[in-house]
XYZ file of C-alpha atoms in Angstrom:
395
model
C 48.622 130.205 66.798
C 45.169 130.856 68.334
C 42.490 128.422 67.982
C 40.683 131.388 66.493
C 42.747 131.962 63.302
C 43.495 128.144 62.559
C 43.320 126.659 59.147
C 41.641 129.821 58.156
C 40.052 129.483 54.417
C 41.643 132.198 52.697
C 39.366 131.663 49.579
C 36.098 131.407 51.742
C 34.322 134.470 51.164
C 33.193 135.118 54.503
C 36.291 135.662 55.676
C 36.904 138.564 54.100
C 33.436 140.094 55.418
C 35.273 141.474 58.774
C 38.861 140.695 58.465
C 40.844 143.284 60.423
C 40.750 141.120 63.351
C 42.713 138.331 61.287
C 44.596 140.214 59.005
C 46.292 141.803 62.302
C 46.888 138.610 64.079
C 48.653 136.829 61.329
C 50.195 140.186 59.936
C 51.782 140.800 63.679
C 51.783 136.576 64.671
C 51.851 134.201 61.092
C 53.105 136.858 58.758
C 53.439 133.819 56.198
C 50.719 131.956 56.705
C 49.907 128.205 54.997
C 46.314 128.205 54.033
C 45.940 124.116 54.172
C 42.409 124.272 52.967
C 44.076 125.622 49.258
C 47.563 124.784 49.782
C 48.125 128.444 49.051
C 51.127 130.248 51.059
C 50.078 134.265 52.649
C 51.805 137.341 53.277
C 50.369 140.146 54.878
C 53.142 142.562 55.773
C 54.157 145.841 53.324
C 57.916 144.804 53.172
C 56.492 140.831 52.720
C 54.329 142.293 49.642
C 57.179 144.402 48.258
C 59.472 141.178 48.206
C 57.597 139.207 46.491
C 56.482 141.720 43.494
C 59.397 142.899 42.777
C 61.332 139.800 42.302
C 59.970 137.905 39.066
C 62.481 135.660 38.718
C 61.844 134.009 42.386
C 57.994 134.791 42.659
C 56.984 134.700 38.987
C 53.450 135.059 37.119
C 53.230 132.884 34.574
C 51.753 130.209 36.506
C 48.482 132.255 36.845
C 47.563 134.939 39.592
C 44.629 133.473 41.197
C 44.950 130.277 43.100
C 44.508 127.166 41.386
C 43.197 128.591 38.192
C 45.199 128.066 35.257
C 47.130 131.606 33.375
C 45.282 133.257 30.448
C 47.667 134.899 27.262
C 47.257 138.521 29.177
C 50.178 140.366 29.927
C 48.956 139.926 34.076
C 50.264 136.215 33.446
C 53.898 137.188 32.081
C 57.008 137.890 33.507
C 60.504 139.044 31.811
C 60.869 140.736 27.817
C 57.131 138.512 26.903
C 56.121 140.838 29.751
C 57.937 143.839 29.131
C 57.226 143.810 25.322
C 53.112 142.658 25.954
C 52.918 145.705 28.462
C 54.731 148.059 25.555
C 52.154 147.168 22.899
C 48.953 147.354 25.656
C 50.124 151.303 27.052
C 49.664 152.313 23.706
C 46.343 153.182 24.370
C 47.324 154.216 27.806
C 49.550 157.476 26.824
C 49.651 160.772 28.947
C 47.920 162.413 25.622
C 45.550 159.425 25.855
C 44.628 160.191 29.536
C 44.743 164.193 28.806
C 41.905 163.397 26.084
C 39.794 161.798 28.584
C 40.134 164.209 30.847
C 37.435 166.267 29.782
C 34.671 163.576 28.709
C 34.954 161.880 32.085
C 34.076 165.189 33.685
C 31.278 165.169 31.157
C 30.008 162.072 32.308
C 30.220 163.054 36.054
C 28.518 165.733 35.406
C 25.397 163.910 33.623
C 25.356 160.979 36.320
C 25.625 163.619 39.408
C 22.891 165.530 37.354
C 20.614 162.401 37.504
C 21.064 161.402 41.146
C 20.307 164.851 42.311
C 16.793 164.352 40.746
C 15.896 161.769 42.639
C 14.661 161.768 46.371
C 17.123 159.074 47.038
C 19.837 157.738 44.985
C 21.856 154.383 44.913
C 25.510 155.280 44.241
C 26.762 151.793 43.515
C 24.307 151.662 40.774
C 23.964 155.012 39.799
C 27.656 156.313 39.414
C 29.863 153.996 40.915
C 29.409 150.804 38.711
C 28.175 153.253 35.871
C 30.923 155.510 35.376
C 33.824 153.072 34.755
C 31.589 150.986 32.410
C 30.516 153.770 30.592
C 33.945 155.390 30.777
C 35.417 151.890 29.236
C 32.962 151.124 26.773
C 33.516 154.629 25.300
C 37.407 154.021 24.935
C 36.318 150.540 23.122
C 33.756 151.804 21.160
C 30.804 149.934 22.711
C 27.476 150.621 22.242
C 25.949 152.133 24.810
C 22.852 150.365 24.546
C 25.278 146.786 25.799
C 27.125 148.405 28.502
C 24.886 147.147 30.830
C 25.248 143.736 29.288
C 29.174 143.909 29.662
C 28.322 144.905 32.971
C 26.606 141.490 33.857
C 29.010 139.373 32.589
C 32.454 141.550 33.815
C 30.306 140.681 37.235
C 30.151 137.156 36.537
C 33.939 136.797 35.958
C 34.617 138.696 38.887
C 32.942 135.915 41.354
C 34.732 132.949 39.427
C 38.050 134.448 40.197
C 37.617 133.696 44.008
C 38.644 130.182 42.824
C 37.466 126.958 40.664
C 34.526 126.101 43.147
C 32.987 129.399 41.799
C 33.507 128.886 38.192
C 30.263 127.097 37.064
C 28.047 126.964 33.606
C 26.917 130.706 34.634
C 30.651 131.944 34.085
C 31.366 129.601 31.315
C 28.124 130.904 29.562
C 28.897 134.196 30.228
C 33.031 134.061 28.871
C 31.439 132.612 25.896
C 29.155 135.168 25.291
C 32.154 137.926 25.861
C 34.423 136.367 23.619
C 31.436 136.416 20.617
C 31.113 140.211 21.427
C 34.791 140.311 21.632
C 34.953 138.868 17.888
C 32.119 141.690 16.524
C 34.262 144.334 17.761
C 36.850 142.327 15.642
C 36.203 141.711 12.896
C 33.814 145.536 12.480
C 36.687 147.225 13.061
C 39.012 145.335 10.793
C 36.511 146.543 7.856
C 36.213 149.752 9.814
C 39.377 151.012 11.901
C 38.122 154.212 14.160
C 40.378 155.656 17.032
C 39.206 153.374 19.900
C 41.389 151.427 21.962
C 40.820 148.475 20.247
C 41.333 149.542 17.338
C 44.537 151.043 18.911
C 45.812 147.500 20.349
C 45.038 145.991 17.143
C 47.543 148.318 15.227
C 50.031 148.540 17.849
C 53.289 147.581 16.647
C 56.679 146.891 18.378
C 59.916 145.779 16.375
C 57.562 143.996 13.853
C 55.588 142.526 16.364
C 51.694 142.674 17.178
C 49.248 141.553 19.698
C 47.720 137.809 18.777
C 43.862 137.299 18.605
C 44.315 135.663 22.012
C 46.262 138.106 23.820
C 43.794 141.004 22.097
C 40.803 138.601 23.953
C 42.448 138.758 26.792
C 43.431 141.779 27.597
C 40.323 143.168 26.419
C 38.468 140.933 29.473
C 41.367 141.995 31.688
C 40.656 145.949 31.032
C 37.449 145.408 31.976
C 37.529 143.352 34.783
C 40.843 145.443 36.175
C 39.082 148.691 35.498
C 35.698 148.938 36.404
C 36.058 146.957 39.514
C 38.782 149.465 40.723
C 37.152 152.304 40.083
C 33.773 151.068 41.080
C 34.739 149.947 44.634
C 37.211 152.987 45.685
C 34.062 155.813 44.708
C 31.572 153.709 46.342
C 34.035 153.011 49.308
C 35.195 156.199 49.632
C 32.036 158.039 49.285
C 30.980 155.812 52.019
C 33.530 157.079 54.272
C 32.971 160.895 53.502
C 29.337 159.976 54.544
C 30.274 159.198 58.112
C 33.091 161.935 58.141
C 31.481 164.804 57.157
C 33.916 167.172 58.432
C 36.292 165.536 55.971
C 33.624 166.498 53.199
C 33.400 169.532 54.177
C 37.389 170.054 54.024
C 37.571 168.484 50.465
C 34.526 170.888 49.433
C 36.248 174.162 50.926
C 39.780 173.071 49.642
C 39.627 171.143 46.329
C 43.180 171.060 45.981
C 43.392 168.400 48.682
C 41.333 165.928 46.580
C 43.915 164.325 44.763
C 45.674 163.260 48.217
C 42.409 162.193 49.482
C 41.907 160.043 46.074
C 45.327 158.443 47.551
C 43.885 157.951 51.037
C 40.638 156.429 49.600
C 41.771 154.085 47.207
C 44.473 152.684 50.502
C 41.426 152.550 52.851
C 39.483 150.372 50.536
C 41.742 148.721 48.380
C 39.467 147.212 45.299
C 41.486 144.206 44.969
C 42.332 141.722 48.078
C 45.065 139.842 46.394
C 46.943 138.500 43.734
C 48.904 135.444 43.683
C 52.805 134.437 42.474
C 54.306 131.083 42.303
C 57.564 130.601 43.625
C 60.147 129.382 41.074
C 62.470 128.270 43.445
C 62.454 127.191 47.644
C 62.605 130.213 49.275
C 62.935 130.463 53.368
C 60.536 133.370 54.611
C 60.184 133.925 58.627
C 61.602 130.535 59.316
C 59.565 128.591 56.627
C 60.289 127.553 53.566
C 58.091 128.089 50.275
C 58.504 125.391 48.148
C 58.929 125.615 44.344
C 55.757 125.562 42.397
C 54.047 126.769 45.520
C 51.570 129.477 45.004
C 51.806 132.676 47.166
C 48.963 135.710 47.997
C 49.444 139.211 48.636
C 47.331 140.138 50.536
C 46.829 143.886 49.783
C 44.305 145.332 52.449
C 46.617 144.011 55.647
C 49.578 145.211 53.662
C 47.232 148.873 53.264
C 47.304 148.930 57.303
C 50.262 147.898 58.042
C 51.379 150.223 61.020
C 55.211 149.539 60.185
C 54.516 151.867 56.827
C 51.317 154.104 57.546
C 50.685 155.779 60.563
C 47.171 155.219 62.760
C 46.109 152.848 60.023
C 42.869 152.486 60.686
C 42.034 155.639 60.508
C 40.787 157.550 57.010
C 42.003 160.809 56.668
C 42.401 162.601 53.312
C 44.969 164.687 54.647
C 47.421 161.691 55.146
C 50.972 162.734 54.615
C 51.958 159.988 52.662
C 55.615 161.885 52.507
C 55.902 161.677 56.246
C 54.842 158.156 56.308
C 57.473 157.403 53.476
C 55.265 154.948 52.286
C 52.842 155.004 49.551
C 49.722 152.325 49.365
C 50.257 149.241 46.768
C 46.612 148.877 46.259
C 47.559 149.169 42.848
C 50.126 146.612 43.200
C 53.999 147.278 42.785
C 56.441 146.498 40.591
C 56.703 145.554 37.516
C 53.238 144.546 37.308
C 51.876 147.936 39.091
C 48.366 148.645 37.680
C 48.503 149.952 34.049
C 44.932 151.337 34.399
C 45.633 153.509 37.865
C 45.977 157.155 35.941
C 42.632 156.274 34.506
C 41.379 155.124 37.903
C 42.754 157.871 39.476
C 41.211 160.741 37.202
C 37.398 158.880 38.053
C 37.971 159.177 41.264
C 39.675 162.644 41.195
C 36.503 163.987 39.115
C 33.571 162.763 41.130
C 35.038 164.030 43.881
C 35.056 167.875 42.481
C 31.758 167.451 41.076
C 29.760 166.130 44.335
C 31.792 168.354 46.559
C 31.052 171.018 44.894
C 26.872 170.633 44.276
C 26.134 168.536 47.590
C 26.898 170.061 50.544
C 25.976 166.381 52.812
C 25.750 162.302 51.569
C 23.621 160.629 54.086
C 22.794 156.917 54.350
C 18.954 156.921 54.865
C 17.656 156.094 58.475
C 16.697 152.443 58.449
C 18.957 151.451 55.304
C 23.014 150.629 55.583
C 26.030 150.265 52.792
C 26.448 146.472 52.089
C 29.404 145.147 50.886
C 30.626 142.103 48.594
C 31.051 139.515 49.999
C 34.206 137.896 48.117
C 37.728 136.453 48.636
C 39.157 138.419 45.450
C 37.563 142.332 45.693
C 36.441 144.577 48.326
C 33.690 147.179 47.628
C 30.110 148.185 48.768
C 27.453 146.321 46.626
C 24.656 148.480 47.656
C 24.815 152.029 48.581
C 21.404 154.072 48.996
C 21.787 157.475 49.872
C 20.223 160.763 50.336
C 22.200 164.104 48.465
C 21.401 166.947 50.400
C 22.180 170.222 47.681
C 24.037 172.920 48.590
């Protein structure tokens, strides 16, 4: 291996910052690579990914998906019928009539955000649509308050930098998981004396051969929509946005042919891929490229290499929203794959779908102001811009 990419720490945030270099070498060179620093195992290769999701029994979840963090009751930490049955009762709220009644209030709220931005000289669009809309989008489905959205906001943020491991989970996360779960018990116990037509209300009725969700896995999988779906929706518009900034000829394609923007959702949400990983732990030894994973050994998909991978996708490194996918034969598993394959991606998908047709068709250009630059996070677990300032220029 070169001296470069030794006893690289896979949970160190920093090296996430610039990783193509890295994720190329051991993709092409370690394409199962030992992490000693977290005795976590890595693949980085599509078919490597693929493996390991779809086989449950070998690579299974219940030991937790983020390394060396103990499972929660969510249906992200189950595997088999628990899994199967957990995932039934949760996609209740999560119907194609659910999604089709959404369809038209998240082009509302489009609407009103774009609205705003284009009032102001120069707009932020992490902070003005990109972390707003799927907050405001899933605080709606819950029944929130609009007035504590932003509040959710903080602490879904707070949770989000603790999953990069145990070293980040300190009295700030605590504090702020305790304050959730008290929210978490309002919504409760208000909508026990007062069932509405909100998803929670929704889970908490949900029934399946006599059998509901417990006040745990209701907790849970509360957190887990929120975490799951406004950091994926958050990081592909900002990310993608981005990219349309510095390929303005792509813009200009999406804004004369608006059929094309549900491939270009596709292309987007592979280029940036919200997520960097998710872990398994094998339930057996299992021999992978001439090592051998041993049982109760913890192993990370790592999504973005996986995204490039030029086995599957053709000049990887490249964004282009007219992509064939089809003649690649390969679609992206930034939303994971398998039985575990994102639950929220229609929602995530028809976010992303309608603030594309709204900017495209009021602003004709998205420019980064001269003297300012897209930041991103800096994180071992997600992948997004934090801060976006930008100039709309109308059409």
């Amino acid at each position: 291996m070169s001296t470069q990419f030794e006893n690289v720490d896979m949970c160190d945030p920093a090296t996430h910052d610039e990783p193509w270099e890295l994720y190329e070498y051991l993709r092409e060179n370690d394409p199962l690579y030992w992490d000693p620093n977290n005795e976590v195992w890595y693949v980085f290769r599509y078919d490597d990914i693929v493996t390991v999701a779809r086989d449950p029994e070998t690579f299974c979840s219940t030991e937790g998906n983020r390394p060396n963090i103990p499972p929660d009751p969510s249906m992200i930490h189950q595997d088999g019928d628990q899994h199967t049955k957990q995932r039934a009762l949760v996609s209740q709220g999560f119907t194609p009539r659910q999604m089709r009644k959404m369809d038209d209030h998240v082009h509302t709220l489009v609407e009103d955000m774009v609205e705003a931005m284009v009032q102001k000289e120069q707009c932020e669009i992490v902070e003005d649509l990109a972390a707003k809309l799927p907050m405001r989008l899933i605080g709606d489905m819950l029944g929130v308050p609009r007035e504590k959205h932003d509040t959710v906001r903080a602490w879904i943020g707070t949770f989000i930098r603790g999953g990069q491991g145990p070293q980040y989970v300190g009295d700030d996360v605590n504090d702020a998981f305790g304050e959730f779960c008290e929210h978490h018990m309002e919504m409760i116990e208000e909508r026990e004396q007062n069932p509405g037509d909100d998803l929670l209300s929704i889970w908490m009725n949900a029934e399946l051969d006599g059998e509901k969700l417990n006040e745990e896995q209701l907790l849970f999988e509360h957190t887990l929509l929120n975490v799951g779906g406004a950091e994926t929706t958050r990081n592909a518009i900002a990310g993608g946005l981005e990219q349309l900034a510095y390929h303005p000829e792509q813009w200009d394609y999406l804004s004369a042919h608006p059929e094309a923007i549900p491939n270009a959702c596709e292309e987007i949400v592979r280029w940036v891929t919200p997520f960097l990983n998710m872990f398994r732990t094998a339930t057996r030894d299992v021999e992978m490229h001439g090592k051998v994973i041993k049982e109760g050994q913890m192993v990370g998909m790592q999504y973005p290499a996986a995204n490039r991978d030029p086995r599957h996708f053709k000049n990887p490194y490249e964004f282009d929203v007219c992509r064939d996918f089809k003649k690649d034969n390969s679609k992206h598993i930034a939303f994971g794959y398998g039985s575990h394959f994102c639950l929220g991606s229609s929602l995530a998908r028809l976010e992303l779908r309608h603030t594309l047709e709204v900017l495209t068709r009021r602003v004709k250009r998205i420019r980064v102001p001269e003297g300012e630059k897209v930041t991103w996070v800096s994180s071992s677990f997600v992948r997004g811009p934090a801060r976006f300032p930008a100039i709309l220029e109308l059409r």
